[in-house]
CSV table of N, CA and C in Angstrom, one decimal:
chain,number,residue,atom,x,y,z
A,7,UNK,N,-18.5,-3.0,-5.6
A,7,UNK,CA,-18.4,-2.5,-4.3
A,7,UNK,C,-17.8,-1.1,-4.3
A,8,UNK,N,-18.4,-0.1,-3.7
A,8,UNK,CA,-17.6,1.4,-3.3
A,8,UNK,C,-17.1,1.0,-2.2
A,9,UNK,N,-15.7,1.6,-2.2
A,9,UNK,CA,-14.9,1.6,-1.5
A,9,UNK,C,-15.2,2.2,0.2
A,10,UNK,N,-16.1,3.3,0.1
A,10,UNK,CA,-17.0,4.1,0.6
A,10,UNK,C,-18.0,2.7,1.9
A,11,UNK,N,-18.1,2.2,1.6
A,11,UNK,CA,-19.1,1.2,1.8
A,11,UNK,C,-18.4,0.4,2.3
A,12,UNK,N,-17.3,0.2,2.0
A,12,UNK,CA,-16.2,-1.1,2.7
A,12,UNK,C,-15.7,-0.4,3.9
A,13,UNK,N,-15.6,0.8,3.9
A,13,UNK,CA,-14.7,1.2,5.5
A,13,UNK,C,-15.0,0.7,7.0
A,14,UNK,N,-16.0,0.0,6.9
A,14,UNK,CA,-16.5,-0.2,8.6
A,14,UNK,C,-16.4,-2.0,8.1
A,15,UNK,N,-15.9,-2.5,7.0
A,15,UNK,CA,-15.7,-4.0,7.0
A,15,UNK,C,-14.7,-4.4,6.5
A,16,UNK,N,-13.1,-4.3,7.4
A,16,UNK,CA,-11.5,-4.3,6.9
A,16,UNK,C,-11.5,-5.6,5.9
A,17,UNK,N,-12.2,-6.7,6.5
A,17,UNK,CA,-12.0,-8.0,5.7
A,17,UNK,C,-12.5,-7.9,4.6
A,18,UNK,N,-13.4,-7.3,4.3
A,18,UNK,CA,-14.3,-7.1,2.9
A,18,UNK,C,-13.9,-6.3,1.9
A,19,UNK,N,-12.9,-5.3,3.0
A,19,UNK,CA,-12.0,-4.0,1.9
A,19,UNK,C,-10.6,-4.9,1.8
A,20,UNK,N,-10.4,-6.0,2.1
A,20,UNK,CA,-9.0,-6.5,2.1
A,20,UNK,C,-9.5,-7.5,0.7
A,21,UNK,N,-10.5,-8.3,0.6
A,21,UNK,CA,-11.0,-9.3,-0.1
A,21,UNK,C,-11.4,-8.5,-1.5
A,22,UNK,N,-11.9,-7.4,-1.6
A,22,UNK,CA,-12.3,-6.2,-2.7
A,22,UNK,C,-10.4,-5.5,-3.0
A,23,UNK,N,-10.0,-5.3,-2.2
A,23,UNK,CA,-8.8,-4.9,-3.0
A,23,UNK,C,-7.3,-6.0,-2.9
A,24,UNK,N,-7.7,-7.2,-2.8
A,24,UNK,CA,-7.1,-8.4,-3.5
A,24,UNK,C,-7.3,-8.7,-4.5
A,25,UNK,N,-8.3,-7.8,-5.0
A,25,UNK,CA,-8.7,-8.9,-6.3
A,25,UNK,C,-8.4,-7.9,-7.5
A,26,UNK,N,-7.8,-6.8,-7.2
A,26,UNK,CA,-7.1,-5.7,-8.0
A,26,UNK,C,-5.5,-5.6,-8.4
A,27,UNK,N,-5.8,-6.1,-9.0
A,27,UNK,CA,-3.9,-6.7,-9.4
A,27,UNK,C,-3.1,-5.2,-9.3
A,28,UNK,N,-1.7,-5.4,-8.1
A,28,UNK,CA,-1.5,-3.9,-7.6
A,28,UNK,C,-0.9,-3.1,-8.8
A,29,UNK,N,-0.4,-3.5,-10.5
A,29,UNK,CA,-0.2,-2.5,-11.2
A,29,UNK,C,-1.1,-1.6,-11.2
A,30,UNK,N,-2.6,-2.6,-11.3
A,30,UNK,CA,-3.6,-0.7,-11.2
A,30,UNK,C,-3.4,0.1,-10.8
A,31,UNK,N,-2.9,-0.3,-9.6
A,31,UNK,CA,-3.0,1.3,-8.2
A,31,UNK,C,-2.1,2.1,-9.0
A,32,UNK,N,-1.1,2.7,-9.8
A,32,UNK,CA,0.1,3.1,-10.2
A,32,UNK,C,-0.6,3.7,-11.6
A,33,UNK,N,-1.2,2.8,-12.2
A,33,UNK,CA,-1.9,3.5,-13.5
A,33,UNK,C,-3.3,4.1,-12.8
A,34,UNK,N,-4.3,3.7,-12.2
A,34,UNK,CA,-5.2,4.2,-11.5
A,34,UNK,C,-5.1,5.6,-11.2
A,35,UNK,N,-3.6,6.3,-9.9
A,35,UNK,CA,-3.6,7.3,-9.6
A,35,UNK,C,-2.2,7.9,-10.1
A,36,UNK,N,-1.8,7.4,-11.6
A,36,UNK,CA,-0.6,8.1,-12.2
A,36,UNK,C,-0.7,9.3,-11.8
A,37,UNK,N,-2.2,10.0,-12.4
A,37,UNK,CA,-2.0,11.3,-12.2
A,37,UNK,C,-2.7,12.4,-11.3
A,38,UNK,N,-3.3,11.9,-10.7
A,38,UNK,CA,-3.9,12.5,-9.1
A,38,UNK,C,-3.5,11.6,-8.0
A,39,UNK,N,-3.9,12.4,-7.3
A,39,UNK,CA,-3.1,11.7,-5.9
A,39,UNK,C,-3.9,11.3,-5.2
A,40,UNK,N,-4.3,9.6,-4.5
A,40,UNK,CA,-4.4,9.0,-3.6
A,40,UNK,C,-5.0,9.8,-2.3
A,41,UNK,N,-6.1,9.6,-2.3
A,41,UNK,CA,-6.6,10.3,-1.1
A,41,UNK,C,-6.3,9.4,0.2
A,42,UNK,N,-5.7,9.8,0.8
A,42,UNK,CA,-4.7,10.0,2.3
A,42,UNK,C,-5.6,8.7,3.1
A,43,UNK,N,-7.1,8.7,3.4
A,43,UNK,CA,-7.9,8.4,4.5
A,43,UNK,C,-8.0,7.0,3.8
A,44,UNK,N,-8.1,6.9,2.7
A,44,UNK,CA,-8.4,5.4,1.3
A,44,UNK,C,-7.4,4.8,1.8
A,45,UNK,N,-5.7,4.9,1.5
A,45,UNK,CA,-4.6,4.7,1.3
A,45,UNK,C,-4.4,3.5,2.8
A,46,UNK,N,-4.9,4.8,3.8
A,46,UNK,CA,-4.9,4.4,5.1
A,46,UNK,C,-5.7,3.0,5.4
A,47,UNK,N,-6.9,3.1,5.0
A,47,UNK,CA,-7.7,2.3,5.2
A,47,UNK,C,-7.2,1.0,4.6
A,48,UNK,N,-6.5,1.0,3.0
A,48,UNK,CA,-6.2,0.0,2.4
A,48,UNK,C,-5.2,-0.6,3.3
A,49,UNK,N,-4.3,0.1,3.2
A,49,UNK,CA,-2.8,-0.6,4.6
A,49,UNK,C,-3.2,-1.3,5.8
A,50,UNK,N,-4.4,-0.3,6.5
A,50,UNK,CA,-5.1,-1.4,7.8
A,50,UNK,C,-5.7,-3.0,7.3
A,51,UNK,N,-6.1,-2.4,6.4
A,51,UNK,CA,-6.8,-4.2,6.1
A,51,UNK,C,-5.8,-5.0,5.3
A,52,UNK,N,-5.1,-4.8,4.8
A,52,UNK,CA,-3.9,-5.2,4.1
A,52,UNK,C,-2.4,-5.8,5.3
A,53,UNK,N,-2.6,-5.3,5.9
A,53,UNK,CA,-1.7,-5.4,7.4
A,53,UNK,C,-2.2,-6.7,8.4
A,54,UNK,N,-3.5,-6.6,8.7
A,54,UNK,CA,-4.3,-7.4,8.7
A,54,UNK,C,-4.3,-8.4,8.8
A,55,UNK,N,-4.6,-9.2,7.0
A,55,UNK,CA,-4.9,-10.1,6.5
A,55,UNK,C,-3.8,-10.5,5.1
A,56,UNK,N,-3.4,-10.1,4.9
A,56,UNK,CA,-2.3,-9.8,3.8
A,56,UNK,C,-1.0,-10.7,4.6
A,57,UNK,N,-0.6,-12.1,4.4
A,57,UNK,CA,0.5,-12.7,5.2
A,57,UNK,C,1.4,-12.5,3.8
A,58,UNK,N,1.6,-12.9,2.9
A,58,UNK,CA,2.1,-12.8,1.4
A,58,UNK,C,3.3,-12.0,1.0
A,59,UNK,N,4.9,-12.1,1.4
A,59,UNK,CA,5.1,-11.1,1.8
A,59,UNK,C,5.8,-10.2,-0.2
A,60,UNK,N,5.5,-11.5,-1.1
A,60,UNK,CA,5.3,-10.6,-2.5
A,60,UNK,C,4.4,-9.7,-2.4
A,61,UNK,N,3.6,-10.1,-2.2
A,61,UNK,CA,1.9,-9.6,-2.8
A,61,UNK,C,2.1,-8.1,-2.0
A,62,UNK,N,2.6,-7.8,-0.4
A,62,UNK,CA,2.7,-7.0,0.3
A,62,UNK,C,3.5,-6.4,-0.5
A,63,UNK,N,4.7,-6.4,-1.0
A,63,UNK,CA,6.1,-5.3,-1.7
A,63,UNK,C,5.3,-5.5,-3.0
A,64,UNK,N,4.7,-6.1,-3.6
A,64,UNK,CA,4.3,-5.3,-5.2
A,64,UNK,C,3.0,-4.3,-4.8
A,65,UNK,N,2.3,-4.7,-3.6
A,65,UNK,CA,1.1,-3.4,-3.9
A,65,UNK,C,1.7,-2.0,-3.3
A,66,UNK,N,2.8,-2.7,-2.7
A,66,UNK,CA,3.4,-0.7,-1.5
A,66,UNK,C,4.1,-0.5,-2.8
A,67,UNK,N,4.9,-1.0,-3.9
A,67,UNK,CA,6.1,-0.6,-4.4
A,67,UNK,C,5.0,-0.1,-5.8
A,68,UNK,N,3.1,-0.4,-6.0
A,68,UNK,CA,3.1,0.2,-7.2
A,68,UNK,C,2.4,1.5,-6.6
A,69,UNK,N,2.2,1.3,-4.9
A,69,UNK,CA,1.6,2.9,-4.3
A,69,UNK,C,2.7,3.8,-4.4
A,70,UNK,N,3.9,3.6,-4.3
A,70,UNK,CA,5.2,4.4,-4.5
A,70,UNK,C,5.4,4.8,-5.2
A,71,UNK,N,4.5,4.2,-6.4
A,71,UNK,CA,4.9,5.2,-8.4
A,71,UNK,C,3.7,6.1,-8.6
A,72,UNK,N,2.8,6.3,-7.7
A,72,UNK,CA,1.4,6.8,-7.9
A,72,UNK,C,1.8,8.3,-7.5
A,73,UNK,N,1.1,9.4,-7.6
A,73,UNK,CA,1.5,10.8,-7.7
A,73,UNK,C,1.5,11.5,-6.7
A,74,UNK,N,2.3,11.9,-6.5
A,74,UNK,CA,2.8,12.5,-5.1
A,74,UNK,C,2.6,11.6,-3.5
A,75,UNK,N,2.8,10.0,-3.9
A,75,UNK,CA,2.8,9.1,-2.5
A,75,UNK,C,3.6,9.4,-1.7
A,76,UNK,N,5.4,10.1,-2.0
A,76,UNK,CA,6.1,10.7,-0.8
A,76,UNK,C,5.2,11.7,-0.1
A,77,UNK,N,4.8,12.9,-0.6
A,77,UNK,CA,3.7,13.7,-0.1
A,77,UNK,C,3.2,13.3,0.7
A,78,UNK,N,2.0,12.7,0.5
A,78,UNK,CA,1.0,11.9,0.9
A,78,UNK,C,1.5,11.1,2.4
A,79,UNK,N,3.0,10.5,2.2
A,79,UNK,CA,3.3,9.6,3.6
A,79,UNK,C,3.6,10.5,4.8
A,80,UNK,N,4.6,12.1,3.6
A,80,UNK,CA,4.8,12.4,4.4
A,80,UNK,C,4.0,13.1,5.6
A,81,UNK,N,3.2,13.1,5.2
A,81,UNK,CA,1.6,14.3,6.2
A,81,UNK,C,0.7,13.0,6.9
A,82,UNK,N,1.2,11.6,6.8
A,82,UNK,CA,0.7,10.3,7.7
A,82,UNK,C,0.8,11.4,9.1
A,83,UNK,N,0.2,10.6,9.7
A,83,UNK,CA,0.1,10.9,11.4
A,83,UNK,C,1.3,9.6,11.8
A,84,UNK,N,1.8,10.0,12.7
A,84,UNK,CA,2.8,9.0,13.5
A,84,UNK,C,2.5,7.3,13.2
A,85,UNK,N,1.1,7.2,13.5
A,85,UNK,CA,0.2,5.9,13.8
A,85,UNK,C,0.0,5.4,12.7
A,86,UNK,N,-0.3,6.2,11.5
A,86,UNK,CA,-0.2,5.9,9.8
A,86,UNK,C,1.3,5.4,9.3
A,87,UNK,N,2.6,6.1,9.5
A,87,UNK,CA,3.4,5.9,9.1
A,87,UNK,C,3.9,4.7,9.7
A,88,UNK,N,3.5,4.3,11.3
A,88,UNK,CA,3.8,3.0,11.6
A,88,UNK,C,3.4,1.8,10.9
A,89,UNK,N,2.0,2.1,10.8
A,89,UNK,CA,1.3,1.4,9.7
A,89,UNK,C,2.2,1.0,8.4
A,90,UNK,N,2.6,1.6,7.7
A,90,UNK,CA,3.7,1.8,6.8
A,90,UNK,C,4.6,1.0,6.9
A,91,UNK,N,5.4,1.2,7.6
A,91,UNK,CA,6.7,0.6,8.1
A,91,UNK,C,6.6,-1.0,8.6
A,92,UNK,N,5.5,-1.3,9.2
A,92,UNK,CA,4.8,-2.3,9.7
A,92,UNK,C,4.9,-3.3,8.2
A,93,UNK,N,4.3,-2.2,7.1
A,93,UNK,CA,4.1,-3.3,5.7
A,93,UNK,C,5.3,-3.1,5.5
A,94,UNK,N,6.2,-2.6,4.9
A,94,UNK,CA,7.5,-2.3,4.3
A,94,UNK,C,8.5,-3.8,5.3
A,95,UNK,N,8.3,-3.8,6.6
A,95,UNK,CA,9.7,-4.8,7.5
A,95,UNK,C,8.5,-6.0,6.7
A,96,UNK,N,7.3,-6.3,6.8
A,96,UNK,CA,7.0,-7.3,5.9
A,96,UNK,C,7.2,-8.0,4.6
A,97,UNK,N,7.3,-6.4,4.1
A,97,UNK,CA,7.4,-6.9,2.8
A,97,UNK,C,8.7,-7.2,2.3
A,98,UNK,N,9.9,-7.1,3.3
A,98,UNK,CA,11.4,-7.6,3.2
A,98,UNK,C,11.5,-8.8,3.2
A,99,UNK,N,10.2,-9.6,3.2
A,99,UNK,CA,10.6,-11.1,3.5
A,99,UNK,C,10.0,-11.4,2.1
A,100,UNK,N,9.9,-10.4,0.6
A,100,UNK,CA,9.5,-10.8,-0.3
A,100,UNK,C,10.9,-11.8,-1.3
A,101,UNK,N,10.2,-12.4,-2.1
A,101,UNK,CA,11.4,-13.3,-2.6
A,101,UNK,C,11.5,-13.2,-4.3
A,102,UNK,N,10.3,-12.6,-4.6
A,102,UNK,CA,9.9,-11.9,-6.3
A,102,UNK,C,11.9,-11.5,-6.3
A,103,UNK,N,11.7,-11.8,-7.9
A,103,UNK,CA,13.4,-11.5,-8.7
A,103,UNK,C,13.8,-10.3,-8.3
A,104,UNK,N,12.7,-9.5,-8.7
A,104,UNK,CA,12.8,-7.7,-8.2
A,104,UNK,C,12.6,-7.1,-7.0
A,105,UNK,N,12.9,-8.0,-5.7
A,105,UNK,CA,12.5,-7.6,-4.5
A,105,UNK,C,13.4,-6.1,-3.7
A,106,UNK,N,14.6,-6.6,-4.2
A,106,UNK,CA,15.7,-5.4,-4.1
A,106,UNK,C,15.5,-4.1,-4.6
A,107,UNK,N,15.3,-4.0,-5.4
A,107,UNK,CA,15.0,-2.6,-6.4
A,107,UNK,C,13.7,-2.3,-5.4
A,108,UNK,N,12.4,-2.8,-5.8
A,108,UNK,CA,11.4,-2.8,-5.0
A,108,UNK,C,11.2,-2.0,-3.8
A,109,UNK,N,11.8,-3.0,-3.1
A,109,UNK,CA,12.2,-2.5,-1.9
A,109,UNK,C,12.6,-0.9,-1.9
A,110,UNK,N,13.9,-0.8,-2.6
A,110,UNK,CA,14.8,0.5,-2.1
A,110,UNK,C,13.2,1.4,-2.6
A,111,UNK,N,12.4,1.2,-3.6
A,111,UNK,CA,11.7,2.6,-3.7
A,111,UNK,C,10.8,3.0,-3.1
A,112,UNK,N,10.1,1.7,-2.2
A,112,UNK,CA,9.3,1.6,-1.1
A,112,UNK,C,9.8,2.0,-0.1
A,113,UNK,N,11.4,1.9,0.3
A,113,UNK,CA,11.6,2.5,1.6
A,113,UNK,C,12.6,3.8,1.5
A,114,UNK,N,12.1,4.4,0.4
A,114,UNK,CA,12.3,5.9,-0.2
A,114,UNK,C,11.7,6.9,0.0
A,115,UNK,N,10.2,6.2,0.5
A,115,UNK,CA,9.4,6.8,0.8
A,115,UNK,C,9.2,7.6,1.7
A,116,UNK,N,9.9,6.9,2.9
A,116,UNK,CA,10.6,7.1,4.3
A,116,UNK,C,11.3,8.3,4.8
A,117,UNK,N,12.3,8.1,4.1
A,117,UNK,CA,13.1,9.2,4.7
A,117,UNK,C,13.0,10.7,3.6
């Protein structure tokens, strides 16, 4: 499936990028950066349907090691970064050993 192709079907881009174990995302775009409109679209369907609140803090915490994601959040639109912050108070209810660390670099992103 192109990703391209999934934009007008959130559930179908949520079910296509569940099945992507989130260290890819981090090795995927080590070294370019995350196109902004993708990113977006992943978080809406992920926001969604995504109750999990691990699964939620390991995919934001391996978008956070990817290359220039402070960048990138920072130039969100208002409505994007709510989006954001929406996953992040979710993903506080993660219970993974490494949730703390996690956390702090996901919500580093922030400020």
């Amino acid at each position: 499936s192109d990703l391209n192709s999934l934009k007008k079907d959130p559930e179908n881009l949520y079910n296509y990028i569940s099945q992507i174990p989130p260290s890819v995302f981090s090795k995927l775009y080590k070294d370019c950066d995350i196109n902004p409109d993708y990113l977006v679209l992943i978080l809406n369907s992920v926001t969604t349907y995504e109750k999990n609140a691990d699964k939620i803090l390991e995919l934001l915490y391996n978008f956070s090691k990817t290359s220039n994601f402070s960048m990138t959040v920072m130039f969100f639109t208002d409505e994007d970064r709510s989006l954001y912050s929406e996953l992040v108070t979710k993903a506080e209810e993660a219970t993974i050993s490494s949730a703390s660390e996690m956390l702090a670099a996901v919500k580093a992103v922030l400020e």
